[in-house]
CSV table of C-alpha atoms in Angstrom, one decimal:
chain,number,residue,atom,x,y,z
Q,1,UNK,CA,-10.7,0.0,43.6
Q,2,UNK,CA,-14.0,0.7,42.0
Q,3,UNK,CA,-14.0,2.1,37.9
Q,4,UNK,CA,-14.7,5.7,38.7
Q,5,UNK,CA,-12.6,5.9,41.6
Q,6,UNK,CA,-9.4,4.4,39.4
Q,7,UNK,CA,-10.7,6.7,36.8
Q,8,UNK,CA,-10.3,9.7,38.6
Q,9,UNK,CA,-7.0,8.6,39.9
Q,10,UNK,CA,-5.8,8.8,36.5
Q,11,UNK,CA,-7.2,12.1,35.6
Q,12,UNK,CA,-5.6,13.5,39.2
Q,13,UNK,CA,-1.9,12.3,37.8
Q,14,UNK,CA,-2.6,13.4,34.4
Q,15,UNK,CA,-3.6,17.3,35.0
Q,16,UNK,CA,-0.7,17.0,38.1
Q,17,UNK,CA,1.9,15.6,35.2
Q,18,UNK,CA,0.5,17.5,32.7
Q,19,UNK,CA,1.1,21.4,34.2
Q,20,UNK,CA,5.1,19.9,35.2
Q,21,UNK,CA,5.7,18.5,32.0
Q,22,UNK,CA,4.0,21.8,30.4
Q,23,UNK,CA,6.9,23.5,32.5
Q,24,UNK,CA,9.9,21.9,31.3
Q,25,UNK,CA,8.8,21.9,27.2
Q,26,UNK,CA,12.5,23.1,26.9
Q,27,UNK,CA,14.1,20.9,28.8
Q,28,UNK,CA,12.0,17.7,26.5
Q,29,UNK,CA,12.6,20.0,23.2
Q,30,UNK,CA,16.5,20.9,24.2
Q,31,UNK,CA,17.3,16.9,24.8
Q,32,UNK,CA,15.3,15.9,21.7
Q,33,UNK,CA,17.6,17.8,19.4
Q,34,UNK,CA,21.0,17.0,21.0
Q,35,UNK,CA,20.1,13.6,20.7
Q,36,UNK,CA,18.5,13.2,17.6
Q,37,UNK,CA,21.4,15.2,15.8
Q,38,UNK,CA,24.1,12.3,17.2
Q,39,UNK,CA,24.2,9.5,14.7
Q,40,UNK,CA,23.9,6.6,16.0
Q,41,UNK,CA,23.3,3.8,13.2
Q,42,UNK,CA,23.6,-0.1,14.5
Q,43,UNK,CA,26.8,-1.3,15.9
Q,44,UNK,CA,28.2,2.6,16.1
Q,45,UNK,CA,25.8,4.2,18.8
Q,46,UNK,CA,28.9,5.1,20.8
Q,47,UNK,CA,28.3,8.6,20.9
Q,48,UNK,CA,24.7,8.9,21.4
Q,49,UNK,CA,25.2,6.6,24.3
Q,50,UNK,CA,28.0,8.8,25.6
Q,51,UNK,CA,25.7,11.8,25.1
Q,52,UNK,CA,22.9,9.7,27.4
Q,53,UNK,CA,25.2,8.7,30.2
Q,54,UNK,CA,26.7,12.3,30.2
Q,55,UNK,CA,23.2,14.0,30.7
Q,56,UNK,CA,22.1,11.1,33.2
Q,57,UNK,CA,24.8,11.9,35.5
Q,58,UNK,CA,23.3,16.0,35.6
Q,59,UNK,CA,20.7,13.7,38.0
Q,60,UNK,CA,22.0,13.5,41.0
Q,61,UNK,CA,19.8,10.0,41.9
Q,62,UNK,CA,20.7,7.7,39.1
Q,63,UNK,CA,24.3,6.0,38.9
Q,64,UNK,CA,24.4,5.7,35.1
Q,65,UNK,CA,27.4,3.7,33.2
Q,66,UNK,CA,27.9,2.3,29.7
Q,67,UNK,CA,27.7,-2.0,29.8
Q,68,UNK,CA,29.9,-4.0,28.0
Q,69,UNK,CA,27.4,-4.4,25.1
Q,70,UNK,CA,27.6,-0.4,25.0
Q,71,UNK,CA,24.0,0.2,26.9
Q,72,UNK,CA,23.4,3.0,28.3
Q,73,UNK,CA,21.7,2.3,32.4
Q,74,UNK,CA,20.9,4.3,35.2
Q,75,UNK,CA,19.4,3.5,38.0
Q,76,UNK,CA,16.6,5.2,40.5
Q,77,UNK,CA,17.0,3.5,43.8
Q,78,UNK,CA,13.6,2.9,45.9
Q,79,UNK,CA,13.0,2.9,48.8
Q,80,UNK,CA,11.7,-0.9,49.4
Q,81,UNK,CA,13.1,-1.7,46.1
Q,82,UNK,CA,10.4,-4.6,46.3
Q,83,UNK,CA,9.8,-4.2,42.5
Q,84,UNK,CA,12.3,-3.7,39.8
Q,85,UNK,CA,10.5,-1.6,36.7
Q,86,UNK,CA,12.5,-1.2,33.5
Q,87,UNK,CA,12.1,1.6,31.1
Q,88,UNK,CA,13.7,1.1,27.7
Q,89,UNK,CA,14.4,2.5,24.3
Q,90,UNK,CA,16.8,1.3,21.7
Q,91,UNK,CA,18.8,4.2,20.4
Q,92,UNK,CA,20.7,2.9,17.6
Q,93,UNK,CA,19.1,4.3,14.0
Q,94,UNK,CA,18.9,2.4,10.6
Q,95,UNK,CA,20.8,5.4,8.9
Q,96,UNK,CA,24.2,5.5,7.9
Q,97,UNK,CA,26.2,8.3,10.3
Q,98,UNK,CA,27.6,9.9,6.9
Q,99,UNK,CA,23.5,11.2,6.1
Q,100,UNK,CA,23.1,14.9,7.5
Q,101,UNK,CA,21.8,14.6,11.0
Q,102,UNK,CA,20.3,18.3,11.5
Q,103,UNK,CA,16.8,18.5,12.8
Q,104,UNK,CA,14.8,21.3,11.4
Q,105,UNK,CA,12.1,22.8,13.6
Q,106,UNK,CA,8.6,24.2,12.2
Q,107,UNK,CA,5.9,25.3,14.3
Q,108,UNK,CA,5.2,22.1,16.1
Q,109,UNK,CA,6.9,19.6,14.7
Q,110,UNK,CA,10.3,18.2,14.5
Q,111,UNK,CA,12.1,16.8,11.1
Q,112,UNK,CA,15.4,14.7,10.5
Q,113,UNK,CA,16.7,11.5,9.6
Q,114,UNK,CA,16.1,8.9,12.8
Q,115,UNK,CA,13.7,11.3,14.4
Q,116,UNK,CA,10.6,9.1,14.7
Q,117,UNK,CA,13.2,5.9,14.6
Q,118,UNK,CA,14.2,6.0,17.9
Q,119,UNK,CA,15.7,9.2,18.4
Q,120,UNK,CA,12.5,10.8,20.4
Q,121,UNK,CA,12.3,7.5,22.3
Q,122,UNK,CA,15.4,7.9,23.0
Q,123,UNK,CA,15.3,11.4,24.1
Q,124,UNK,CA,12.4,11.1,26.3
Q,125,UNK,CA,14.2,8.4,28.3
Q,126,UNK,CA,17.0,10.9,28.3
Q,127,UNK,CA,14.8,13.6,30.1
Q,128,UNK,CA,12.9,11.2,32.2
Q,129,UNK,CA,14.6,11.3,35.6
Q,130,UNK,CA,15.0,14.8,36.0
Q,131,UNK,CA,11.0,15.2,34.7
Q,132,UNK,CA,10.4,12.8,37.7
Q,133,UNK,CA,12.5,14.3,40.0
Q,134,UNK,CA,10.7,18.0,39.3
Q,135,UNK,CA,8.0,16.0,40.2
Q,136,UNK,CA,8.8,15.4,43.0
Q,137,UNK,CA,8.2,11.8,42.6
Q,138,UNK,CA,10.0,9.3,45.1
Q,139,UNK,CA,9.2,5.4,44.3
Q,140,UNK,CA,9.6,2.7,46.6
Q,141,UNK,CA,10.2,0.4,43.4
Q,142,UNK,CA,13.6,0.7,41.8
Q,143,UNK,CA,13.4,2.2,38.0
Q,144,UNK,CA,16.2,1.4,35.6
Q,145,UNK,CA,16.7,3.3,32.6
Q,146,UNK,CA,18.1,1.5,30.0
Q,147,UNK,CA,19.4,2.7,26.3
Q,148,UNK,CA,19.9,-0.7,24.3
Q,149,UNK,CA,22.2,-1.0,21.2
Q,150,UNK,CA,21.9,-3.0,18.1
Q,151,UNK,CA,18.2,-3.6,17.7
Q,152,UNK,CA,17.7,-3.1,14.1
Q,153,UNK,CA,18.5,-5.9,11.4
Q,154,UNK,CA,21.5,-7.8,12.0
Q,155,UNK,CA,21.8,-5.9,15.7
Q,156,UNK,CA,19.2,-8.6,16.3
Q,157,UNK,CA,18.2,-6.7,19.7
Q,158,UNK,CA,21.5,-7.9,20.8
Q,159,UNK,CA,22.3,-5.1,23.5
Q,160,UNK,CA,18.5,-6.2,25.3
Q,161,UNK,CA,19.2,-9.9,25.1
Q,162,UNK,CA,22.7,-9.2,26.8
Q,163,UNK,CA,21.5,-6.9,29.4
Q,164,UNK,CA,18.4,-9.0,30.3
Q,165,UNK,CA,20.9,-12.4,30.3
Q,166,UNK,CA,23.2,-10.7,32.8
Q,167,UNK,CA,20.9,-9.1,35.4
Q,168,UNK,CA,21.1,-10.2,38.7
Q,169,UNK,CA,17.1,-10.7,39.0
Q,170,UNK,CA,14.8,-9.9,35.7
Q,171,UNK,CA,12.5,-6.9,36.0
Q,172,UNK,CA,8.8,-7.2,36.9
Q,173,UNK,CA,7.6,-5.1,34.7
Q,174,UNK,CA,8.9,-3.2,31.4
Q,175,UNK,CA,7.8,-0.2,29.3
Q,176,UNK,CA,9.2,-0.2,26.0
Q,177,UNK,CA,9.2,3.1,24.1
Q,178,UNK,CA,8.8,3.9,20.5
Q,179,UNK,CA,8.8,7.4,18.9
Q,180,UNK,CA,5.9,6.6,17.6
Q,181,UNK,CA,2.5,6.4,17.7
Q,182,UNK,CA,0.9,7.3,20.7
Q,183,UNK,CA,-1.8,5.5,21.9
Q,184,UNK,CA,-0.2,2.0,20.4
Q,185,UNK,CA,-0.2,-0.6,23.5
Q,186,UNK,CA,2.1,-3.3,22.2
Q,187,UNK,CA,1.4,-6.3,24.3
Q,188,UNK,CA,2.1,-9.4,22.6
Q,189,UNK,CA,4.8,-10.5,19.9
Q,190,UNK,CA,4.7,-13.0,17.4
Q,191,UNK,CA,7.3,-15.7,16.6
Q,192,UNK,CA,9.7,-14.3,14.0
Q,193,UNK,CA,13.0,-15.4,11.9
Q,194,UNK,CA,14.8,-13.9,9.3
Q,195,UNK,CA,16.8,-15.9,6.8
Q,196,UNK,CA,19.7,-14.5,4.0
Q,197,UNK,CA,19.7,-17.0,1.2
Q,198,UNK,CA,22.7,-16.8,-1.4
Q,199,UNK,CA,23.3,-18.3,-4.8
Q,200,UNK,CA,27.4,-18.2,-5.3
Q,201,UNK,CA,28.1,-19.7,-8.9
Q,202,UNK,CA,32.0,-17.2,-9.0
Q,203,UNK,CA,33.4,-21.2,-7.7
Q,204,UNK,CA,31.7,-23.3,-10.1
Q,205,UNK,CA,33.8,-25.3,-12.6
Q,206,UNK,CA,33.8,-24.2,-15.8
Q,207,UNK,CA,32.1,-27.6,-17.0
Q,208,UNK,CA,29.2,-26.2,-15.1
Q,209,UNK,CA,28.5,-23.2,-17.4
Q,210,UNK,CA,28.6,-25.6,-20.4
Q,211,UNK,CA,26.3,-28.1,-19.2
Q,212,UNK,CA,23.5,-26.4,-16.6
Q,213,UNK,CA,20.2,-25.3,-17.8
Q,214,UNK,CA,20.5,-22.0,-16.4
Q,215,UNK,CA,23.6,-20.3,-16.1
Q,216,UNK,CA,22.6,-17.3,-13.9
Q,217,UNK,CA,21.9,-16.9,-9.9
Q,218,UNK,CA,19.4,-14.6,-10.7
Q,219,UNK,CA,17.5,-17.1,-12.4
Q,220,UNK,CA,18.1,-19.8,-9.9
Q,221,UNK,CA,17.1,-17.3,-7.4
Q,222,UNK,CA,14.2,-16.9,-9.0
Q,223,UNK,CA,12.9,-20.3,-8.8
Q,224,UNK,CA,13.5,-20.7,-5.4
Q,225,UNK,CA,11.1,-17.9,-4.1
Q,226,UNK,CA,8.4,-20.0,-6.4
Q,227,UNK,CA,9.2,-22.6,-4.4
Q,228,UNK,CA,9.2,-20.5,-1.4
Q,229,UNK,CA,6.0,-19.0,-2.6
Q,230,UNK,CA,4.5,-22.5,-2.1
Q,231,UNK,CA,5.4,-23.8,1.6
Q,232,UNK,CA,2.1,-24.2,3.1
Q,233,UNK,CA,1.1,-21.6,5.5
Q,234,UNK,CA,-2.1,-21.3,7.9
Q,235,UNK,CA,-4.7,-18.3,8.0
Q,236,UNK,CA,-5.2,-19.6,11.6
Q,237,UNK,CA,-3.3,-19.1,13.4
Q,238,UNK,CA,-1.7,-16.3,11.2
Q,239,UNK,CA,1.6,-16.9,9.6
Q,240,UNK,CA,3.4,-15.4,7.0
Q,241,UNK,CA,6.1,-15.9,4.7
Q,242,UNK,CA,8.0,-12.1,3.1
Q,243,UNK,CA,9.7,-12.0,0.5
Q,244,UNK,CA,11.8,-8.6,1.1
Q,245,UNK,CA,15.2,-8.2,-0.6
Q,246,UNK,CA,15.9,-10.0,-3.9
Q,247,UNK,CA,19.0,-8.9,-5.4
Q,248,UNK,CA,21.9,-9.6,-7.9
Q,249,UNK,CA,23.5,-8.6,-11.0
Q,250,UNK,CA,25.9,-6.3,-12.8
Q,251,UNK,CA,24.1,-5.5,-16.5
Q,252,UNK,CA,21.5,-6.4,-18.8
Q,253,UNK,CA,23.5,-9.6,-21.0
Q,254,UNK,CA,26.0,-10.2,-18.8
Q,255,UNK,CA,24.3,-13.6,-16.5
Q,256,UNK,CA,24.7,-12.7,-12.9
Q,257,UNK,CA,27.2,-15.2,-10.7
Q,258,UNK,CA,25.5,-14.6,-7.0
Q,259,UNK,CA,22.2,-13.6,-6.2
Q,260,UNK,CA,20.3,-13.2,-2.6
Q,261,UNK,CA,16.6,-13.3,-1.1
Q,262,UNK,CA,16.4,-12.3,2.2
Q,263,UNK,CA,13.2,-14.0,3.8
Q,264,UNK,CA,10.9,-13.2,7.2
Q,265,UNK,CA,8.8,-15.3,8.9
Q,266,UNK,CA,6.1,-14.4,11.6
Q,267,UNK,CA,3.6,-16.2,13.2
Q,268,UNK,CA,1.3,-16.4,16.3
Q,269,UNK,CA,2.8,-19.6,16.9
Q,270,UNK,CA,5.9,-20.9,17.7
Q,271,UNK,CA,6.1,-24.4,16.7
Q,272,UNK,CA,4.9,-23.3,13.1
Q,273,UNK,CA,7.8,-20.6,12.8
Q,274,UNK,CA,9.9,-23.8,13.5
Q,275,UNK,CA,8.4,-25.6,10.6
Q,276,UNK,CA,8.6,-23.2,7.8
Q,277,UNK,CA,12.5,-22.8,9.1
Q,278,UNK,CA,12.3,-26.5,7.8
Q,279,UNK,CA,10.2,-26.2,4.7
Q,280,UNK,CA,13.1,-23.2,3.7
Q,281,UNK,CA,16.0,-25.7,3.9
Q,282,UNK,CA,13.7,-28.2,1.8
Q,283,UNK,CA,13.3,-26.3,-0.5
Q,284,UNK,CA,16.6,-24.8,-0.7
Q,285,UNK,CA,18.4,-28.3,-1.0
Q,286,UNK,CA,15.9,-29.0,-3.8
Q,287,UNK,CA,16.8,-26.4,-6.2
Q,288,UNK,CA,20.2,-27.2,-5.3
Q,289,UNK,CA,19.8,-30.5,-5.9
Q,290,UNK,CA,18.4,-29.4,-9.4
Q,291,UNK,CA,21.5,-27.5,-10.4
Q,292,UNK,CA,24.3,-29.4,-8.6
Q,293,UNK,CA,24.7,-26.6,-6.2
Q,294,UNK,CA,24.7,-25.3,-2.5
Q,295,UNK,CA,22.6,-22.3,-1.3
Q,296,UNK,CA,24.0,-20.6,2.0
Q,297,UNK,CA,21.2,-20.2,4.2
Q,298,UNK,CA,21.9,-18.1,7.5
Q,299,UNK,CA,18.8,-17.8,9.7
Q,300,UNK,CA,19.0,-15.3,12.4
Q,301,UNK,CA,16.6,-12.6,14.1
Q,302,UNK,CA,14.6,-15.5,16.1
Q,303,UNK,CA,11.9,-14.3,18.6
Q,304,UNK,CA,9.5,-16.3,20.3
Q,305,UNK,CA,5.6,-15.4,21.0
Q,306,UNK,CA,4.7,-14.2,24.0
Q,307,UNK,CA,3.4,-11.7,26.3
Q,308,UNK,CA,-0.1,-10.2,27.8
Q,309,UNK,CA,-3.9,-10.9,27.0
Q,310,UNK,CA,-5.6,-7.9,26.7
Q,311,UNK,CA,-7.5,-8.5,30.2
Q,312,UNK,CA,-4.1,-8.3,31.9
Q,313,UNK,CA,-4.0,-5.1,34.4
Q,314,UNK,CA,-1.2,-3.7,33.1
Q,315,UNK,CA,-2.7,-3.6,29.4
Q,316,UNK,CA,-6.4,-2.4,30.4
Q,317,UNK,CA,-4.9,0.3,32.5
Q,318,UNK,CA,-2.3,1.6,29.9
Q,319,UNK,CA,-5.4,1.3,27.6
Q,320,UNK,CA,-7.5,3.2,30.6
Q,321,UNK,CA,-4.8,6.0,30.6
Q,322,UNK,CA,-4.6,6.4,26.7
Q,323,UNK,CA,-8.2,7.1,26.1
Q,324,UNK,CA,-8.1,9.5,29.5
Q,325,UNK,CA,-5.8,11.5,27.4
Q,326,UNK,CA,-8.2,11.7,24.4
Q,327,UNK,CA,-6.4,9.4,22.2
Q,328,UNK,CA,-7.9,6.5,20.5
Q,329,UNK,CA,-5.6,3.1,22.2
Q,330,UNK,CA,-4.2,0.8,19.4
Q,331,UNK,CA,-4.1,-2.6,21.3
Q,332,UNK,CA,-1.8,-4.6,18.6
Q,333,UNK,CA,1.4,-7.5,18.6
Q,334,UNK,CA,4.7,-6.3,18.3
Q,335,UNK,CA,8.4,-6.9,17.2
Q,336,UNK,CA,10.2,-4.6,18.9
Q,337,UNK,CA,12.8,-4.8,21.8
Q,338,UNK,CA,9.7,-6.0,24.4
Q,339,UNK,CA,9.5,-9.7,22.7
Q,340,UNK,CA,13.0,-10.2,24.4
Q,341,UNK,CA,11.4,-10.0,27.9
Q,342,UNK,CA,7.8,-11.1,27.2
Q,343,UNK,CA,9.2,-14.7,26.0
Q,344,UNK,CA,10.6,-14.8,29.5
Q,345,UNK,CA,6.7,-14.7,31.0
Q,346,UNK,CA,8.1,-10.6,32.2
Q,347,UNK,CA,4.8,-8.3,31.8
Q,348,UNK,CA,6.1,-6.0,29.1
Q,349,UNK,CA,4.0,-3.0,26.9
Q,350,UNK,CA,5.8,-1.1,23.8
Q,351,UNK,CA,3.9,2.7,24.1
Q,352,UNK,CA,4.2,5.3,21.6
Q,353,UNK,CA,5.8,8.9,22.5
Q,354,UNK,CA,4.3,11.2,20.0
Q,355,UNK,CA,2.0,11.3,16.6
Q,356,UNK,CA,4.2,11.6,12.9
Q,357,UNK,CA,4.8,10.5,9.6
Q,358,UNK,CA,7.1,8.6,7.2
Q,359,UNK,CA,8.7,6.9,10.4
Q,360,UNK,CA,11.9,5.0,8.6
Q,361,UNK,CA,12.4,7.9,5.8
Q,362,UNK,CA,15.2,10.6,5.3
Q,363,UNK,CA,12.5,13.3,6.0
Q,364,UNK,CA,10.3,11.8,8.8
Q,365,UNK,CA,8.8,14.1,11.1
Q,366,UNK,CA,7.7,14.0,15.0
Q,367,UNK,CA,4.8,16.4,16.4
Q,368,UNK,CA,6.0,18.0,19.3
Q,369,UNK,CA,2.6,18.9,21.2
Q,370,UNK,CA,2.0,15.5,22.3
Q,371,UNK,CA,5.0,14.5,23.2
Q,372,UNK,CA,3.9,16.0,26.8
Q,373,UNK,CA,1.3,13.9,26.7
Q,374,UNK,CA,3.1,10.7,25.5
Q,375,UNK,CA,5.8,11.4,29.3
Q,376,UNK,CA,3.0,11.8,30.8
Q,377,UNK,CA,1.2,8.2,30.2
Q,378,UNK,CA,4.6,6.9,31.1
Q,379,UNK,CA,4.5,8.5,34.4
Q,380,UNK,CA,1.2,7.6,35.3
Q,381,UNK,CA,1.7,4.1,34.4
Q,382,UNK,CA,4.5,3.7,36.6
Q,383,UNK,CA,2.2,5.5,39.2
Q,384,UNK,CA,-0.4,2.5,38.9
Q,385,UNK,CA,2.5,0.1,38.9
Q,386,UNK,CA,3.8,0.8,41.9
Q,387,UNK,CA,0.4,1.0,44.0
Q,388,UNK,CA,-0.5,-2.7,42.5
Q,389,UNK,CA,-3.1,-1.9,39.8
Q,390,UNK,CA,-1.5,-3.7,37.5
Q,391,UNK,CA,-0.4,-7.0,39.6
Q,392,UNK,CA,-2.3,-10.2,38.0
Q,393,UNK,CA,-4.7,-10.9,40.4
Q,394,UNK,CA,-4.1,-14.4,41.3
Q,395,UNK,CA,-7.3,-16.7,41.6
C-alpha cells in the first residue's frame, strides 16, 4: 500500500471510531469509576478482577473466567482465528486497599489514588469489547483480553509470566496498555534485576560488639553502596546501577542491628546485567569479609532485553496512527508487563490511554477527553493488524 493511501486508511478508521467512541463517553466514564474505586493493591486484586470478569460476561462474544494466577481473560473468537492478538493491562495498584479509593470528577479530568496506575488501563480494557461490538467490528483474528495480577515490585509480573507459560500457542502480537501517556510507543525493554541486600547483626555474639570496628548495620550498609557505587559500568551500551531504598534504625544513639539497600539494575544488554549481578555478590562478600559477617542478598525482578526496532511495521504504524491523532509519538524502552513477551521474539507495543499528572501519587489525576482518542488508536491498530500492515516483511 502506497503512504497516502495507508494514510488515509487511518484517518477513515479514526473519524469512523472517533463519532462511536464519542457515543458511548458514558459507558468509558461509568467503567472508569467502578473500576478505579475497587482496590486492588498487588497480591489482593481479587475484587477488581471479579468486577472485570462480571462486566465481560454483559458481552455476549467473549467467554471470560478468572485463571489460577487470578487473571482476568476473555476471549473474542474470529472467524479464521489465523492470528491470535492479545490486549493487556495489569490491574493490580501499588496502594494499600485501606487508602480512600473515591474518585473525584472535575470538569474533564478524573482524580484518585491508582487512577493513572493502572486503573484507566484497566478500565479501558474493561469497556473494550462492547466499544468493538457497537462498532460493529467482526475480526477474523482471535482477540484475548487479558487483566494480569501482580506486576508491581515483588508481584514481579507474575500473573503475565504464568499466563504466557501456559498458553496453548503464544500470541502474535500484543498491545500493552498504560494509563498513561498517550502517544508513548514502548517497543523495546532493557535487561533489568532488582536485588534486597540485608545487614542482620540481632545474631551476632556478643564478642562481636566488643571487638568490630563498627558496631552498627547502618554503617556497614553504608560502605557497601561505596562499594556498590564503584562496580564499573558502560555509557555504551547504557547501564545503570540505583540505589533506591536504604533503610535502618530505631533512634539517634542507639547503633542500628539490621539495615537494607534495595538495588536496580538496567541495561541494554543482557550479558552486562549478568555481570553487575556478579560484581554485587563481590562486593557483598567483601564487606562481609571485613566484618566477619554475611549479607542476605535476594535478587529477583529479572527481565531480559528485547523487542522491535523502530523500522518494524507494527511500531511505524502505531507511530503513523499517533501523529494522525495530533499527538506528538514518544518512541522509548520499557519495563512494563510487554518485556515478558518481547524476550520471547512476540512483536509487543506498551501505548498510553490518556494525558495526566503525578502518575504513582495519592492525588494523581487522568484527563478524560483523550481517553476517546487513546480507544481509538487501539482499535485502529488492531484494524492494521489484522489486514497485514504490520507483518515483517520477510526478505
Amino acid at each position: 500500500m502506497k503512504k497516502n493511501d495507508h494514510e488515509n486508511l487511518i484517518k477513515e478508521l479514526m473519524e469512523k471510531y472517533r463519532v462511536i467512541i464519542a457515543e458511548n463517553r458514558e459507558l468509558i466514564l461509568a467503567d472508569l469509576l467502578r473500576t478505579s474505586q475497587i482496590p486492588s493493591p498487588t497480591f489482593h486484586e481479587q475484587k477488581r478482577a471479579q468486577f472485570m470478569k462480571d462486566r465481560f460476561i454483559q458481552n455476549e462474544f467473549t467467554s471470560p473466567y478468572i485463571d489460577d494466577y487470578g487473571n482476568v481473560c476473555a476471549h473474542i473468537k474470529g472467524r479464521l482465528s489465523e492470528k491470535k492478538i492479545l490486549i493487556c493491562a495489569s490491574i493490580d495498584s501499588p496502594f494499600r486497599a485501606d487508602i480512600d479509593h473515591y474518585v473525584q470528577i472535575e470538569k474533564d479530568k478524573a482524580s484518585g489514588v491508582g487512577i493513572a496506575d493502572n486503573a484507566t488501563a484497566a478500565a479501558t480494557l474493561v469497556s473494550l469489547p462492547e466499544i468493538i461490538e457497537k462498532c460493529g467490528i467482526r475480526y477474523d483474528s482471535d482477540i484475548i483480553f487479558l487483566g494480569t495480577t501482580e506486576s508491581h515490585g515483588r508481584g514481579d509480573m507474575n500473573g503475565m509470566r504464568e499466563f504466557v507459560r501456559h498458553m496453548d500457542s503464544p500470541p502474535d502480537y500484543v498491545i500493552n496498555l498504560m494509563s498513561t501517556q498517550l502517544g508513548r510507543i514502548d517497543h523495546f525493554c532493557r535487561s533489568v534485576v532488582r536485588c534486597d541486600i540485608e545487614c542482620n547483626l540481632e545474631d551476632m555474639e556478643e564478642d562481636f560488639w566488643k571487638h568490630a570496628l563498627h558496631t552498627n548495620a547502618n554503617n556497614i550498609i553504608t560502605e557497601l553502596v561505596d562499594h556498590l557505587l564503584g562496580i564499573p559500568l558502560p555509557s555504551k551500551p547504557s547501564t545503570t546501577l540505583n540505589i533506591g531504598i536504604i533503610s535502618g534504625g530505631k533512634s539517634y544513639t542507639e547503633p542500628s542491628l539490621k539495615a537494607e539497600v534495595h538495588i536496580g539494575v538496567k541495561s541494554e544488554k543482557n550479558s552486562l546485567v549478568n555481570q553487575v549481578i556478579e560484581d554485587i555478590k563481590d562486593c557483598c562478600a567483601d564487606v562481609g569479609a571485613r566484618y566477619g559477617i554475611k549479607l542476605k542478598l535476594n535478587f529477583f525482578g529479572r527481565q531480559h532485553a528485547g523487542g522491535l526496532h523502530f523500522s518494524h511495521p507494527m511500531v511505524k504504524n502505531a507511530a503513523c496512527i499517533v501523529k494522525q491523532l495530533d499527538y506528538e509519538p514518544s518512541v522509548a524502552t520499557s519495563n512494563t508487563q510487554m518485556s515478558v513477551t518481547s524476550s520471547k521474539g512476540i512483536p509487543s507495543l506498551t501505548l498510553g490511554i490518556t494525558t495526566g499528572k503525578r502518575i504513582r501519587h495519592k492525588n494523581a489525576h487522568v484527563n478524560l477527553s483523550p481517553i476517546a482518542d487513546g480507544i481509538t488508536q487501539i482499535l485502529i491498530l488492531l484494524d492494521l493488524i489484522e489486514k497485514g500492515y504490520c507483518d515483517e516483511k520477510t526478505k
